[in-house]
Amino acid sequence: MTKLEQATAADRRHGARPSVVAEYDAVVVGAGFGGVYAIHRLRQLGLNVIGLEAGADVGGTWYWNRYPGARCDVPSLFYSYTWSPELRQEWRWTEKYAAQPEILRYAQHVADRFDLRSLIRFETRVTSAEWDEASQRWTVRTDRGDRITAAYCVMATGNLSVPNKPDLPGLDRFRGAIYHTGQWPHDEVSFSKLRVAVIGTGSSGVQAIPLIAKAASRLTVFQRTPNYSVPARNAPLSDADVAAAEPVIAKYRESLETPEFGRVPSNAFEAPVPEKQVQWARYQQLWDQGGGGILTAFPNILTSEAVNDVACEFVRDKIRGIVKDKATADALSPKDYPLGVKRICIDTDYFATYNLPHVELVDLREEPLKTVTETGVETATRSFALDALVLATGYDAMTGALAAMDIRGGDGTSLKDAWADGPSTYLGLMVSGFPNLFVVTGPGSPSVIGNVIHACENHVEWITACLDTMRTKGLTRIEPERDAERSWMAHVADAASRTLYPKANSWYQGANIAGKPRVFMPYVGQGYRHRIAQIAQRDYEGFVMR
Ligand code: N01
């Protein structure tokens, strides 16, 4: 029996869990899609691995995000692991865009199918990780008193896992129920006959609002920034859909391409600006088709204002066509940033919800929120009596989960301090000064742009291939060169600056969190998968291994 198995058996016997003091080859923090796959691959390498997860189950973001309407914005056939042909054949998604319970079941199925649960310690939050140069090991501590050492530490802590709870005056006083979309209760929440308010109109708000409106007696939506949203046109999946996707997935698996929406293709900068009517017709086609395809309408949609402006006008025209009240339609129409440079929202009946007589939009730009009271919300001009308040206010994205732990490198420097002016990584995978610490989909990699499951797979496979190579060569320590990291981050910034991405106050650049440095975090340049594969082939160029 391994030490973990002994501890788990003891837990079962005593109904409580003793803390673990143990040595492993690798520790994986987080059991979302990145962490679960990392645990699987590391075990396949023959390493003694332990996973540590704050939630009571696998699933990561899909474990926590149980709000009404939560579903993925990438078609489920592609929002799946590609690494196991058997898994691909066994699992049958029911809808084009799977809802949260089905995605969670998928994550649970993978954990069971590959027998991974016994390697994961649930309800265990990592509080610190410290590199010891003398022993060449990480010491990881948890809120359960565990002290685990490992040669390698893989942070699969997710990019959207630390909820942003806004500092609204008076929020503590509110006597009704308060929910955050990113930490939704596991018991059913009923809004029936209740007066509910939603604050926030990003992807989570846009998904939750139509369903909350169906249940509530009155719904008030407090909007600070309107969002571009396109219809999902969700539908049941047919066998033909499944059969058509398989060759596409198999081809993706073999290629080194990253063809998903949100990326800037290599021909973006030379592409012509099509005539307005040509653009309009294409947007109409993609609107009818549903989903995020609009971002692939033209290669330069995320680089050319002339192209993007027409797409913005097209969506505004649609909003005016759906929302009957002119002032509401106008308030719902984004005007001051390009389409697609904040994650585009993909909805079911979002705009039409504002035609319901019991639903009201409050534009916080016109009517700022003054305070939350014991019984509701007061704006500069009105009071709203409420029974429940839903915060759809997003996340401290990309760096929040890493900053929440006390991670210290060899010289005692904390990652938080090292990133005081913004995150810095080499390839979004490693940080200089923090040897043998890998980040899955870290800042500086494409990560949240596009399909996150594929981004997780790509990183896990790169990391495990790297460890395999090191073992073959008898090496045990890897760290990026500071210069390689610097020039990579300069390239990440340059890639973003050549696009329209920096033109929005998005969470991509930390703009949603007060005091967070403004650094554009995801990599939006071309050929990322190809590039990191080449770096590996060139003997891990930019890394020092010994
Ligand atoms: O969070 P957000 P989200 N007062 O940050 C507002 C992924 N995701 O949870 O824009 C008033 O986008 C804030 O206003 P503003 C997806 O990648 C995917 O919705 O800062 N309002 C904004 O409207 C997504 O992008 C899926 O002015 C305040 C909203 O709250 C990411 O998660 C589903 C406020 C936050 O929007 C995050 O989405 C859900 C305040 N003090 C999420 N503070 C799918 O797969 C914040 N806001 C479909």
PDB file of N, CA and C and ligand atoms in Angstrom, residues 62 65 67 70-74 160 164 166-168 180-181 199-207 222-225 227 342-343 346 364-365 369 392-395 448 505 507-508 511-512, ligand 1:
ATOM      1  N   TRP A  62     -15.812  23.098 -13.588  1.00  0.00           N
ATOM      2  CA  TRP A  62     -17.126  22.474 -13.780  1.00  0.00           C
ATOM      3  C   TRP A  62     -17.633  21.841 -12.491  1.00  0.00           C
ATOM      4  N   ASN A  65     -18.824  25.654 -10.865  1.00  0.00           N
ATOM      5  CA  ASN A  65     -19.778  26.506 -11.608  1.00  0.00           C
ATOM      6  C   ASN A  65     -21.081  25.771 -11.882  1.00  0.00           C
ATOM      7  N   TYR A  67     -24.147  27.209 -11.640  1.00  0.00           N
ATOM      8  CA  TYR A  67     -25.236  28.195 -11.764  1.00  0.00           C
ATOM      9  C   TYR A  67     -26.190  27.782 -12.893  1.00  0.00           C
ATOM     10  N   ALA A  70     -25.238  27.116 -16.867  1.00  0.00           N
ATOM     11  CA  ALA A  70     -23.798  26.939 -17.115  1.00  0.00           C
ATOM     12  C   ALA A  70     -23.593  25.855 -18.173  1.00  0.00           C
ATOM     13  N   ARG A  71     -22.951  26.209 -19.236  1.00  0.00           N
ATOM     14  CA  ARG A  71     -22.574  25.219 -20.263  1.00  0.00           C
ATOM     15  C   ARG A  71     -21.353  25.728 -21.011  1.00  0.00           C
ATOM     16  N   CYS A  72     -20.728  24.843 -21.767  1.00  0.00           N
ATOM     17  CA  CYS A  72     -19.482  25.288 -22.409  1.00  0.00           C
ATOM     18  C   CYS A  72     -19.801  26.116 -23.650  1.00  0.00           C
ATOM     19  N   ASP A  73     -18.825  26.946 -24.039  1.00  0.00           N
ATOM     20  CA  ASP A  73     -19.023  27.782 -25.219  1.00  0.00           C
ATOM     21  C   ASP A  73     -18.231  27.249 -26.416  1.00  0.00           C
ATOM     22  N   VAL A  74     -17.725  26.027 -26.264  1.00  0.00           N
ATOM     23  CA  VAL A  74     -17.056  25.322 -27.364  1.00  0.00           C
ATOM     24  C   VAL A  74     -17.907  24.078 -27.590  1.00  0.00           C
ATOM     25  N   LEU A 160      -9.551  30.331 -14.194  1.00  0.00           N
ATOM     26  CA  LEU A 160     -10.767  31.019 -13.747  1.00  0.00           C
ATOM     27  C   LEU A 160     -11.284  30.291 -12.514  1.00  0.00           C
ATOM     28  N   ASN A 164     -14.045  36.636  -8.261  1.00  0.00           N
ATOM     29  CA  ASN A 164     -13.886  38.054  -7.947  1.00  0.00           C
ATOM     30  C   ASN A 164     -15.140  38.507  -7.219  1.00  0.00           C
ATOM     31  N   PRO A 166     -16.887  41.427  -5.667  1.00  0.00           N
ATOM     32  CA  PRO A 166     -16.703  42.875  -5.697  1.00  0.00           C
ATOM     33  C   PRO A 166     -16.920  43.508  -4.348  1.00  0.00           C
ATOM     34  N   ASP A 167     -16.192  44.584  -4.149  1.00  0.00           N
ATOM     35  CA  ASP A 167     -16.225  45.290  -2.890  1.00  0.00           C
ATOM     36  C   ASP A 167     -17.388  46.293  -2.924  1.00  0.00           C
ATOM     37  N   LEU A 168     -18.618  45.785  -2.937  1.00  0.00           N
ATOM     38  CA  LEU A 168     -19.771  46.685  -3.047  1.00  0.00           C
ATOM     39  C   LEU A 168     -20.107  47.224  -1.666  1.00  0.00           C
ATOM     40  N   HIS A 180     -22.432  33.559  -5.729  1.00  0.00           N
ATOM     41  CA  HIS A 180     -21.475  33.891  -6.798  1.00  0.00           C
ATOM     42  C   HIS A 180     -21.541  32.752  -7.806  1.00  0.00           C
ATOM     43  N   THR A 181     -21.618  33.111  -9.092  1.00  0.00           N
ATOM     44  CA  THR A 181     -21.763  32.062 -10.122  1.00  0.00           C
ATOM     45  C   THR A 181     -20.621  31.037 -10.047  1.00  0.00           C
ATOM     46  N   ILE A 199     -25.719  40.866 -10.816  1.00  0.00           N
ATOM     47  CA  ILE A 199     -24.718  41.902 -11.099  1.00  0.00           C
ATOM     48  C   ILE A 199     -23.663  41.260 -11.996  1.00  0.00           C
ATOM     49  N   GLY A 200     -23.477  41.815 -13.178  1.00  0.00           N
ATOM     50  CA  GLY A 200     -22.468  41.274 -14.088  1.00  0.00           C
ATOM     51  C   GLY A 200     -23.091  40.651 -15.318  1.00  0.00           C
ATOM     52  N   THR A 201     -22.540  41.012 -16.470  1.00  0.00           N
ATOM     53  CA  THR A 201     -23.085  40.520 -17.736  1.00  0.00           C
ATOM     54  C   THR A 201     -21.979  39.979 -18.637  1.00  0.00           C
ATOM     55  N   GLY A 202     -21.055  39.197 -18.039  1.00  0.00           N
ATOM     56  CA  GLY A 202     -20.079  38.446 -18.828  1.00  0.00           C
ATOM     57  C   GLY A 202     -20.711  37.110 -19.208  1.00  0.00           C
ATOM     58  N   SER A 203     -19.880  36.139 -19.601  1.00  0.00           N
ATOM     59  CA  SER A 203     -20.414  34.830 -20.050  1.00  0.00           C
ATOM     60  C   SER A 203     -21.319  34.200 -19.003  1.00  0.00           C
ATOM     61  N   SER A 204     -20.925  34.296 -17.717  1.00  0.00           N
ATOM     62  CA  SER A 204     -21.719  33.635 -16.670  1.00  0.00           C
ATOM     63  C   SER A 204     -23.081  34.310 -16.538  1.00  0.00           C
ATOM     64  N   GLY A 205     -23.093  35.645 -16.450  1.00  0.00           N
ATOM     65  CA  GLY A 205     -24.352  36.377 -16.330  1.00  0.00           C
ATOM     66  C   GLY A 205     -25.245  36.125 -17.537  1.00  0.00           C
ATOM     67  N   VAL A 206     -24.649  36.181 -18.707  1.00  0.00           N
ATOM     68  CA  VAL A 206     -25.412  36.014 -19.949  1.00  0.00           C
ATOM     69  C   VAL A 206     -26.063  34.621 -20.013  1.00  0.00           C
ATOM     70  N   GLN A 207     -25.392  33.635 -19.458  1.00  0.00           N
ATOM     71  CA  GLN A 207     -25.983  32.286 -19.434  1.00  0.00           C
ATOM     72  C   GLN A 207     -27.047  32.153 -18.342  1.00  0.00           C
ATOM     73  N   PHE A 222     -28.007  44.348 -13.185  1.00  0.00           N
ATOM     74  CA  PHE A 222     -27.155  45.526 -13.065  1.00  0.00           C
ATOM     75  C   PHE A 222     -25.955  45.341 -13.994  1.00  0.00           C
ATOM     76  N   GLN A 223     -25.911  46.160 -15.014  1.00  0.00           N
ATOM     77  CA  GLN A 223     -24.863  46.019 -16.034  1.00  0.00           C
ATOM     78  C   GLN A 223     -23.903  47.195 -15.999  1.00  0.00           C
ATOM     79  N   ARG A 224     -22.610  46.861 -15.929  1.00  0.00           N
ATOM     80  CA  ARG A 224     -21.611  47.936 -16.014  1.00  0.00           C
ATOM     81  C   ARG A 224     -21.114  48.068 -17.458  1.00  0.00           C
ATOM     82  N   THR A 225     -20.802  46.925 -18.076  1.00  0.00           N
ATOM     83  CA  THR A 225     -20.332  46.955 -19.467  1.00  0.00           C
ATOM     84  C   THR A 225     -21.145  45.962 -20.283  1.00  0.00           C
ATOM     85  N   ASN A 227     -21.971  43.344 -23.286  1.00  0.00           N
ATOM     86  CA  ASN A 227     -21.104  42.378 -23.954  1.00  0.00           C
ATOM     87  C   ASN A 227     -21.660  41.976 -25.310  1.00  0.00           C
ATOM     88  N   LYS A 342     -12.882  40.740 -25.717  1.00  0.00           N
ATOM     89  CA  LYS A 342     -13.257  40.113 -24.445  1.00  0.00           C
ATOM     90  C   LYS A 342     -13.832  38.789 -24.907  1.00  0.00           C
ATOM     91  N   ARG A 343     -13.756  37.761 -24.090  1.00  0.00           N
ATOM     92  CA  ARG A 343     -14.286  36.469 -24.533  1.00  0.00           C
ATOM     93  C   ARG A 343     -15.739  36.656 -24.992  1.00  0.00           C
ATOM     94  N   ILE A 346     -21.784  33.401 -25.563  1.00  0.00           N
ATOM     95  CA  ILE A 346     -22.584  32.543 -26.435  1.00  0.00           C
ATOM     96  C   ILE A 346     -23.834  32.177 -25.643  1.00  0.00           C
ATOM     97  N   LEU A 364     -25.483  50.663 -15.095  1.00  0.00           N
ATOM     98  CA  LEU A 364     -24.742  51.290 -13.982  1.00  0.00           C
ATOM     99  C   LEU A 364     -23.904  52.482 -14.435  1.00  0.00           C
ATOM    100  N   ARG A 365     -23.698  52.596 -15.726  1.00  0.00           N
ATOM    101  CA  ARG A 365     -22.940  53.774 -16.211  1.00  0.00           C
ATOM    102  C   ARG A 365     -23.800  55.027 -16.123  1.00  0.00           C
ATOM    103  N   LEU A 369     -24.356  52.244  -8.915  1.00  0.00           N
ATOM    104  CA  LEU A 369     -24.795  51.551  -7.699  1.00  0.00           C
ATOM    105  C   LEU A 369     -24.228  52.319  -6.494  1.00  0.00           C
ATOM    106  N   ALA A 392     -22.374  37.753 -10.705  1.00  0.00           N
ATOM    107  CA  ALA A 392     -21.775  37.085 -11.877  1.00  0.00           C
ATOM    108  C   ALA A 392     -20.580  37.939 -12.263  1.00  0.00           C
ATOM    109  N   THR A 393     -19.716  38.146 -11.290  1.00  0.00           N
ATOM    110  CA  THR A 393     -18.688  39.186 -11.403  1.00  0.00           C
ATOM    111  C   THR A 393     -17.301  38.641 -11.757  1.00  0.00           C
ATOM    112  N   GLY A 394     -17.240  37.407 -12.199  1.00  0.00           N
ATOM    113  CA  GLY A 394     -16.002  36.907 -12.781  1.00  0.00           C
ATOM    114  C   GLY A 394     -14.943  36.465 -11.792  1.00  0.00           C
ATOM    115  N   TYR A 395     -13.689  36.540 -12.247  1.00  0.00           N
ATOM    116  CA  TYR A 395     -12.570  35.895 -11.541  1.00  0.00           C
ATOM    117  C   TYR A 395     -11.331  36.778 -11.489  1.00  0.00           C
ATOM    118  N   VAL A 448      -6.554  30.467 -22.226  1.00  0.00           N
ATOM    119  CA  VAL A 448      -7.976  30.806 -22.231  1.00  0.00           C
ATOM    120  C   VAL A 448      -8.499  31.269 -23.592  1.00  0.00           C
ATOM    121  N   ASN A 505     -11.000  46.660 -21.759  1.00  0.00           N
ATOM    122  CA  ASN A 505     -10.622  46.461 -20.358  1.00  0.00           C
ATOM    123  C   ASN A 505     -11.053  45.064 -19.945  1.00  0.00           C
ATOM    124  N   TRP A 507     -10.487  40.898 -18.549  1.00  0.00           N
ATOM    125  CA  TRP A 507      -9.742  40.124 -17.557  1.00  0.00           C
ATOM    126  C   TRP A 507      -8.501  39.515 -18.171  1.00  0.00           C
ATOM    127  N   TYR A 508      -8.430  39.465 -19.530  1.00  0.00           N
ATOM    128  CA  TYR A 508      -7.205  38.981 -20.186  1.00  0.00           C
ATOM    129  C   TYR A 508      -6.007  39.826 -19.756  1.00  0.00           C
ATOM    130  N   ALA A 511      -7.717  43.781 -16.053  1.00  0.00           N
ATOM    131  CA  ALA A 511      -8.379  45.075 -15.846  1.00  0.00           C
ATOM    132  C   ALA A 511      -9.569  44.991 -14.903  1.00  0.00           C
ATOM    133  N   ASN A 512     -10.043  43.772 -14.625  1.00  0.00           N
ATOM    134  CA  ASN A 512     -11.251  43.653 -13.785  1.00  0.00           C
ATOM    135  C   ASN A 512     -10.935  43.637 -12.293  1.00  0.00           C
TER     136      ASN A 512
HETATM  137  O1  N01 B   1     -16.855  36.978 -15.710  1.00  0.00           O
HETATM  138  P1  N01 B   1     -16.503  38.298 -16.545  1.00  0.00           P
HETATM  139  P2  N01 B   1     -17.701  35.706 -16.153  1.00  0.00           P
HETATM  140  N1  N01 B   1     -19.985  46.185 -10.306  1.00  0.00           N
HETATM  141  O2  N01 B   1     -15.305  38.875 -15.892  1.00  0.00           O
HETATM  142  C1  N01 B   1     -19.149  42.761 -13.945  1.00  0.00           C
HETATM  143  C2  N01 B   1     -15.395  31.874 -18.861  1.00  0.00           C
HETATM  144  N2  N01 B   1     -16.748  31.367 -18.851  1.00  0.00           N
HETATM  145  O3  N01 B   1     -17.762  34.795 -14.982  1.00  0.00           O
HETATM  146  O4  N01 B   1     -17.052  44.293 -17.705  1.00  0.00           O
HETATM  147  C3  N01 B   1     -20.690  45.889 -11.388  1.00  0.00           C
HETATM  148  O5  N01 B   1     -16.445  38.045 -17.998  1.00  0.00           O
HETATM  149  C4  N01 B   1     -18.237  43.000 -15.112  1.00  0.00           C
HETATM  150  O6  N01 B   1     -18.362  44.317 -15.587  1.00  0.00           O
HETATM  151  P3  N01 B   1     -17.109  45.012 -16.371  1.00  0.00           P
HETATM  152  C5  N01 B   1     -15.209  32.779 -20.070  1.00  0.00           C
HETATM  153  O7  N01 B   1     -13.904  32.658 -20.534  1.00  0.00           O
HETATM  154  C6  N01 B   1     -17.077  30.532 -19.845  1.00  0.00           C
HETATM  155  O8  N01 B   1     -18.961  36.105 -16.766  1.00  0.00           O
HETATM  156  O9  N01 B   1     -15.889  44.714 -15.529  1.00  0.00           O
HETATM  157  N3  N01 B   1     -20.345  44.949 -12.279  1.00  0.00           N
HETATM  158  C7  N01 B   1     -18.753  41.928 -16.074  1.00  0.00           C
HETATM  159  O10 N01 B   1     -19.920  42.326 -16.710  1.00  0.00           O
HETATM  160  C8  N01 B   1     -15.479  34.117 -19.473  1.00  0.00           C
HETATM  161  O11 N01 B   1     -14.951  35.207 -20.171  1.00  0.00           O
HETATM  162  C9  N01 B   1     -18.348  30.072 -19.908  1.00  0.00           C
HETATM  163  O12 N01 B   1     -17.456  46.419 -16.439  1.00  0.00           O
HETATM  164  C10 N01 B   1     -19.223  44.290 -12.036  1.00  0.00           C
HETATM  165  C11 N01 B   1     -19.069  40.782 -15.131  1.00  0.00           C
HETATM  166  O13 N01 B   1     -19.257  41.354 -13.845  1.00  0.00           O
HETATM  167  C12 N01 B   1     -14.893  33.961 -18.102  1.00  0.00           C
HETATM  168  O14 N01 B   1     -15.216  32.651 -17.713  1.00  0.00           O
HETATM  169  C13 N01 B   1     -19.290  30.431 -18.990  1.00  0.00           C
HETATM  170  C14 N01 B   1     -18.434  44.531 -10.891  1.00  0.00           C
HETATM  171  C15 N01 B   1     -17.965  39.780 -15.043  1.00  0.00           C
HETATM  172  O15 N01 B   1     -17.751  39.211 -16.289  1.00  0.00           O
HETATM  173  C16 N01 B   1     -15.419  34.902 -17.072  1.00  0.00           C
HETATM  174  O16 N01 B   1     -16.817  35.053 -17.249  1.00  0.00           O
HETATM  175  C17 N01 B   1     -18.929  31.291 -17.983  1.00  0.00           C
HETATM  176  C18 N01 B   1     -18.863  45.535 -10.017  1.00  0.00           C
HETATM  177  N4  N01 B   1     -18.158  45.863  -8.933  1.00  0.00           N
HETATM  178  C19 N01 B   1     -17.642  31.749 -17.925  1.00  0.00           C
HETATM  179  N5  N01 B   1     -17.381  43.680 -10.927  1.00  0.00           N
HETATM  180  C20 N01 B   1     -18.678  29.193 -21.019  1.00  0.00           C
HETATM  181  O17 N01 B   1     -18.000  28.248 -21.339  1.00  0.00           O
HETATM  182  C21 N01 B   1     -17.515  42.940 -12.042  1.00  0.00           C
HETATM  183  N6  N01 B   1     -18.627  43.303 -12.709  1.00  0.00           N
HETATM  184  C22 N01 B   1     -19.850  29.573 -21.777  1.00  0.00           C
END
